[in-house]
Coordinates of C-alpha atoms in Angstrom, one line a residue:
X9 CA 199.9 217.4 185.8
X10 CA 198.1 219.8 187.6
X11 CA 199.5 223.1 185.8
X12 CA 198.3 221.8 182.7
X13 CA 194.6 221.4 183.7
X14 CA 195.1 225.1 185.8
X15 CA 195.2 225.6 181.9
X16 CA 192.9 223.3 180.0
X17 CA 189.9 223.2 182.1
X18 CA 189.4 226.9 182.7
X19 CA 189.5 227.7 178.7
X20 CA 187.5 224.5 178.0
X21 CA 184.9 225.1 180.2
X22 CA 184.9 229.5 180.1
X23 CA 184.7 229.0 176.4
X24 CA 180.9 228.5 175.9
X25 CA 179.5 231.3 178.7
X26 CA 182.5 233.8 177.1
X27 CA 181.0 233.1 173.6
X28 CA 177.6 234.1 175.0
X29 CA 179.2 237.3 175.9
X30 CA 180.3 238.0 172.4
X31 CA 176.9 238.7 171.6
X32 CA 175.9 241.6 174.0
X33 CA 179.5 242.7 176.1
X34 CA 181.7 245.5 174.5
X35 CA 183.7 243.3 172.7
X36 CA 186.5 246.5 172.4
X37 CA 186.6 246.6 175.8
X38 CA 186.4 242.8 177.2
X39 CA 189.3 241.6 174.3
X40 CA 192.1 244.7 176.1
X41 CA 191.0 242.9 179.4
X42 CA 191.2 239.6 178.1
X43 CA 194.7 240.3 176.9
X44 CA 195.6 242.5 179.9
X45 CA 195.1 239.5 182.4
X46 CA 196.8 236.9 180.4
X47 CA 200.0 239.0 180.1
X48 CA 199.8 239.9 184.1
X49 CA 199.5 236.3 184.5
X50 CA 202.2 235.4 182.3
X51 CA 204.3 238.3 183.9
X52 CA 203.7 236.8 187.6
X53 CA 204.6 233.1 186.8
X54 CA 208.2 234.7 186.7
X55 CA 208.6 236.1 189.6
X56 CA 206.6 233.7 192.0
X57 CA 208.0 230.4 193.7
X58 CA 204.5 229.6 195.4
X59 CA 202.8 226.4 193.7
X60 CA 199.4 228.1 194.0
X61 CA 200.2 231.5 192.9
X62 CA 201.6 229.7 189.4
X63 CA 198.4 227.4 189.6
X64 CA 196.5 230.3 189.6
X65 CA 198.2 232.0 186.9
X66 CA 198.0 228.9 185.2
X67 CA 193.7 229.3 185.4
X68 CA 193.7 232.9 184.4
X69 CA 196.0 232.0 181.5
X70 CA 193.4 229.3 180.4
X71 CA 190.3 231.6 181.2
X72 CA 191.4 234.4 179.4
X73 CA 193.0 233.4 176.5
X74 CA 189.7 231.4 176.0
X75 CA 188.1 235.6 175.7
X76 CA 190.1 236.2 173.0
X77 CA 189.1 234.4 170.2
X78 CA 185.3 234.7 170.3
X79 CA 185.5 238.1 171.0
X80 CA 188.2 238.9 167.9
X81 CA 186.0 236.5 165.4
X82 CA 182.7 238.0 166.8
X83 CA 184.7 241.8 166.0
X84 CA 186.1 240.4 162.5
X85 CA 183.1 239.1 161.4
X86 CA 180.9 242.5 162.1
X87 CA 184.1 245.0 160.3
X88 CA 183.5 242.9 156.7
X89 CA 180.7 242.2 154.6
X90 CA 179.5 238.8 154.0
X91 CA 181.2 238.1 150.9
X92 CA 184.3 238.4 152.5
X93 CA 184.0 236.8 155.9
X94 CA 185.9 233.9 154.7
X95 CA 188.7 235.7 154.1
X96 CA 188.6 238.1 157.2
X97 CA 188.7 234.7 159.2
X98 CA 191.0 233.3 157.8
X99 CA 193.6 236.3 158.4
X100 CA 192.6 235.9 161.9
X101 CA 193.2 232.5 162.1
X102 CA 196.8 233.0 160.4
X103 CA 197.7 234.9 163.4
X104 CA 197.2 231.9 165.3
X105 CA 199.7 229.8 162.9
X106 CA 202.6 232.4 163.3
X107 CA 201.8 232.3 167.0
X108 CA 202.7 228.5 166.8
X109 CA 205.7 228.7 164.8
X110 CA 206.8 231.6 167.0
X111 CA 206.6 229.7 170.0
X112 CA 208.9 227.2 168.6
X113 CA 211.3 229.6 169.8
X114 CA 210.6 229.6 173.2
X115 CA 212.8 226.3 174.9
X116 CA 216.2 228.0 173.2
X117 CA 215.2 231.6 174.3
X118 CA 214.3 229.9 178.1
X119 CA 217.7 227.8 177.5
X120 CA 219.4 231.2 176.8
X121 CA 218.1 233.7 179.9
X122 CA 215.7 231.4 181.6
X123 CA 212.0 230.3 181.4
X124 CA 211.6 233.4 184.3
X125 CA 213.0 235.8 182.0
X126 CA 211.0 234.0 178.9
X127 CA 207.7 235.2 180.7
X128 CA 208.9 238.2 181.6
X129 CA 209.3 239.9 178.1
X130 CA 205.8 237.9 177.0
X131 CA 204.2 239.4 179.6
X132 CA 205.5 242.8 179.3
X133 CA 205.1 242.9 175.7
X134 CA 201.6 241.6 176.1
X135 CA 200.5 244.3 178.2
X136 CA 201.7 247.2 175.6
X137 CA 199.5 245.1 173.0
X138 CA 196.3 245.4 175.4
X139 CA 196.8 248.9 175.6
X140 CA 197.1 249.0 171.7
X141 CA 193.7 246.9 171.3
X142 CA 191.9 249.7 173.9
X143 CA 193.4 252.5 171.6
X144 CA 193.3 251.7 168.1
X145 CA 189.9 249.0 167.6
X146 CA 186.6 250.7 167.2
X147 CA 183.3 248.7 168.8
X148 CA 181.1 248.9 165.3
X149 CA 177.2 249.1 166.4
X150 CA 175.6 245.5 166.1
X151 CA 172.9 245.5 163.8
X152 CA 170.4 242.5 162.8
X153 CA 170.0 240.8 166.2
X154 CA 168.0 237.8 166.1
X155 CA 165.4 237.6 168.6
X156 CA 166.2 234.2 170.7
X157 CA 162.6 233.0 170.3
X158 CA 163.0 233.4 166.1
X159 CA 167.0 231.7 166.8
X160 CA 165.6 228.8 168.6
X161 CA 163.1 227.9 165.2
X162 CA 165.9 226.8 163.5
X163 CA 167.2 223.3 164.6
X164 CA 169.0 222.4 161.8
X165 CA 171.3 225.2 162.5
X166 CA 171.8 224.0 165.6
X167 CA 172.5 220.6 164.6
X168 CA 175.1 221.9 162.5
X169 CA 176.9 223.6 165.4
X170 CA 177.0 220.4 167.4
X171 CA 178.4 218.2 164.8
X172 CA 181.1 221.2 163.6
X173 CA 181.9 221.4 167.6
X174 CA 182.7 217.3 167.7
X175 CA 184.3 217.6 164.5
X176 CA 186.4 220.6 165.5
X177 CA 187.3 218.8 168.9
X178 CA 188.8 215.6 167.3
X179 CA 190.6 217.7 164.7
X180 CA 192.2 219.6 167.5
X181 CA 192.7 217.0 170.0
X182 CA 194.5 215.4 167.4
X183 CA 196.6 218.3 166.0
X184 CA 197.5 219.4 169.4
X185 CA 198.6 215.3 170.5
X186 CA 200.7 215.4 167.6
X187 CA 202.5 218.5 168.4
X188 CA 203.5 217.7 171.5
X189 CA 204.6 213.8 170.6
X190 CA 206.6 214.9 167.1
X191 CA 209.3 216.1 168.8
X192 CA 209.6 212.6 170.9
X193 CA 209.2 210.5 167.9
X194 CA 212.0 212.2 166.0
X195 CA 214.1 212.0 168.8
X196 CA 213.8 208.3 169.2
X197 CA 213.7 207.5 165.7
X198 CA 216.4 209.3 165.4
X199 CA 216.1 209.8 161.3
X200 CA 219.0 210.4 159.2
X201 CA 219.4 214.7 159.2
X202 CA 217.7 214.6 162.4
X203 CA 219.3 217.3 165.0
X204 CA 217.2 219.1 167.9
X205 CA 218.7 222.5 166.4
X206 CA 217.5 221.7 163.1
X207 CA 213.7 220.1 164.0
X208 CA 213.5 223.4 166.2
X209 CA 214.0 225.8 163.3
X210 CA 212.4 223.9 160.8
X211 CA 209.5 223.0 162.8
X212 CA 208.8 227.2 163.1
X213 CA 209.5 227.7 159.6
X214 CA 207.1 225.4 158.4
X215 CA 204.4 225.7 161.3
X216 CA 204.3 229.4 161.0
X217 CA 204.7 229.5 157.0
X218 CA 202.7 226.1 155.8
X219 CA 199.4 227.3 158.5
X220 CA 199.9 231.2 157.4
X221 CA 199.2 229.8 153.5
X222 CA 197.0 227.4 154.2
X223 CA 194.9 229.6 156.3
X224 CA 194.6 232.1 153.6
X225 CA 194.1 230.2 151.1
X226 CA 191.3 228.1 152.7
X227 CA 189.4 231.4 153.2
X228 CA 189.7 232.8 150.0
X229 CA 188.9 230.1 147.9
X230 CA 185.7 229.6 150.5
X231 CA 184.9 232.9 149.8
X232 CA 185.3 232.2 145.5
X233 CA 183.3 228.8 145.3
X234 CA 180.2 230.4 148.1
X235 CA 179.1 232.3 145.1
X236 CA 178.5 228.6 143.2
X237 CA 177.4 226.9 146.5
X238 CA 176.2 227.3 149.6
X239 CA 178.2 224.7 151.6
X240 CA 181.7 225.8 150.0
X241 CA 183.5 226.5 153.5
X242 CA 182.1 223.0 154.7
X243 CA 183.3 221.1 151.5
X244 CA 187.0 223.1 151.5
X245 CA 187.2 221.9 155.1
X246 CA 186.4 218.3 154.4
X247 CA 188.3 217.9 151.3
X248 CA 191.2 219.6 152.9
X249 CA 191.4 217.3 156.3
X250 CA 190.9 214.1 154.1
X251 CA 193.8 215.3 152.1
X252 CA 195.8 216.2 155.1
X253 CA 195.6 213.0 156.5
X254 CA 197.4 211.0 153.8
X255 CA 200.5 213.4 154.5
X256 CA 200.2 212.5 158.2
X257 CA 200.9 208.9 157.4
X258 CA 203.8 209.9 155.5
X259 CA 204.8 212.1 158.5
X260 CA 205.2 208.1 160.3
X261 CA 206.4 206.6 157.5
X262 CA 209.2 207.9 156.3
X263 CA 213.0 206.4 155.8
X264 CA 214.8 210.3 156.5
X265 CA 213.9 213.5 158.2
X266 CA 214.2 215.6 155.7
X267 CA 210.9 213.4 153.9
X268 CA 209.2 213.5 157.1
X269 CA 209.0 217.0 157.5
X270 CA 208.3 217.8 154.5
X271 CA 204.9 215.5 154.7
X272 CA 204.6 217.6 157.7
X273 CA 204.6 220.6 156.0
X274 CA 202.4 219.6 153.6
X275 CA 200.2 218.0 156.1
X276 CA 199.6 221.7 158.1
X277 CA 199.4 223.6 154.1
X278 CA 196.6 221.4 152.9
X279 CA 194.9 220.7 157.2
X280 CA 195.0 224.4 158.4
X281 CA 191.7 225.5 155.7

């Protein structure tokens, strides 16, 4: 209930105005705090009892983890040329996919030494990786700002943003529903070769591998067809979701587990471009 709007509404709403900051903050600087905060707050949640306290962690979690993706894209984006930005992004997004299949692991790890303890080794580890952003990434020099006034001519850039932004949201808002209600289904479904032990591995394996691929491959075969046209991210995208949906209804419609998965497999491969 609450604890997961402490989350949602803090990195929904902090996204925009942190985006803004991409642009002018110290990007170097803002992405160690970013980090730093979220792994405090992680850290705190297990040692607290107090409702607020975790609330609050809760918020700072959302807040800051909403830092750290403008900032690293905005960072990404200025270390490689043009040519290659498709690729760049998509390495950064593949982080993102072994994130997800990594955090698979997390209900037996709290079933083994507690959810307290589960946060306490994120958090800690979290923190020596802040310190490692603050020592080892370089702040490049911007170059090529674009006066506001000369931005602000272009509308059909602008246009473009809003309709990627709804398209982005329903994409998500679906990918994230179905996360959370997969492990539900199979469990009432209860498919032949279904077993808890077996989704959970599986489900890592193929989050982590099938999004890894698919993010890489997505941005370097943007970065091969740009050369040929213009709109080659947009039409990989497109052709890739539409494709991705057909495996989603075999995800649903499938006599065993085994067939089911797979689809899901192929579903993330083919959705994560």
């Amino acid at each position: 209930g609450m604890m997961g709007y402490g989350f949602a509404l803090p990195f929904v709403l902090g996204s925009v105005p942190v985006a803004k900051m991409a642009d002018s903050a110290n990007r170097r600087i803002t992405l160690a705090l970013s980090v730093g905060i979220w792994s405090l707050s992680t850290w705190a949640m297990a040692y607290t009892d107090d409702f607020w306290v975790l609330f609050a962690s809760r918020c700072f979690l959302g807040f800051s983890q909403a830092i750290v993706v403008p900032m690293s894209l905005s960072l990404v984006m200025q270390y490689f040329d043009e040519a290659s930005h498709g690729c760049a992004g998509s390495i950064l997004s593949a982080g993102v996919c072994l994130g997800a299949g990594a955090a698979s692991f997390a209900i037996p790890l709290a079933m083994r030494v507690g959810w307290r303890s589960s946060c306490a080794v994120v958090g800690s580890v979290g923190v020596v990786l802040a310190v490692l952003v603050l020592a080892t990434i370089a702040e490049p020099v911007r170059e090529g700002v674009v006066s506001r006034r000369k931005a602000r001519r272009r509308p059909g850039r602008s246009s473009a943003v809003y309709i990627l932004t709804l398209a982005t949201t329903f994409r998500l808002a679906g990918s994230y529903t179905l996360a959370a209600f997969l492990p539900v289904y199979y469990y009432r479904a209860n498919l032949p070769g279904y077993s808890p032990g077996i989704y959970g591995t599986g489900n890592a394996a193929i989050v982590a591998v099938a999004g890894l691929l698919s993010a890489l491959i997505g941005g370097v075969l943007s970065d091969c067809l740009r050369e040929d046209f213009v709109s080659a991210p947009s039409m990989v995208a497109a052709g890739a979701q539409a494709l991705a949906a057909v495996f989603y209804v075999g995800v649903f419609t499938c006599s065993t587990f085994v067939g089911s998965l797979a689809c899901y497999g192929a579903a993330l491969l083919t959705g994560e471009c």
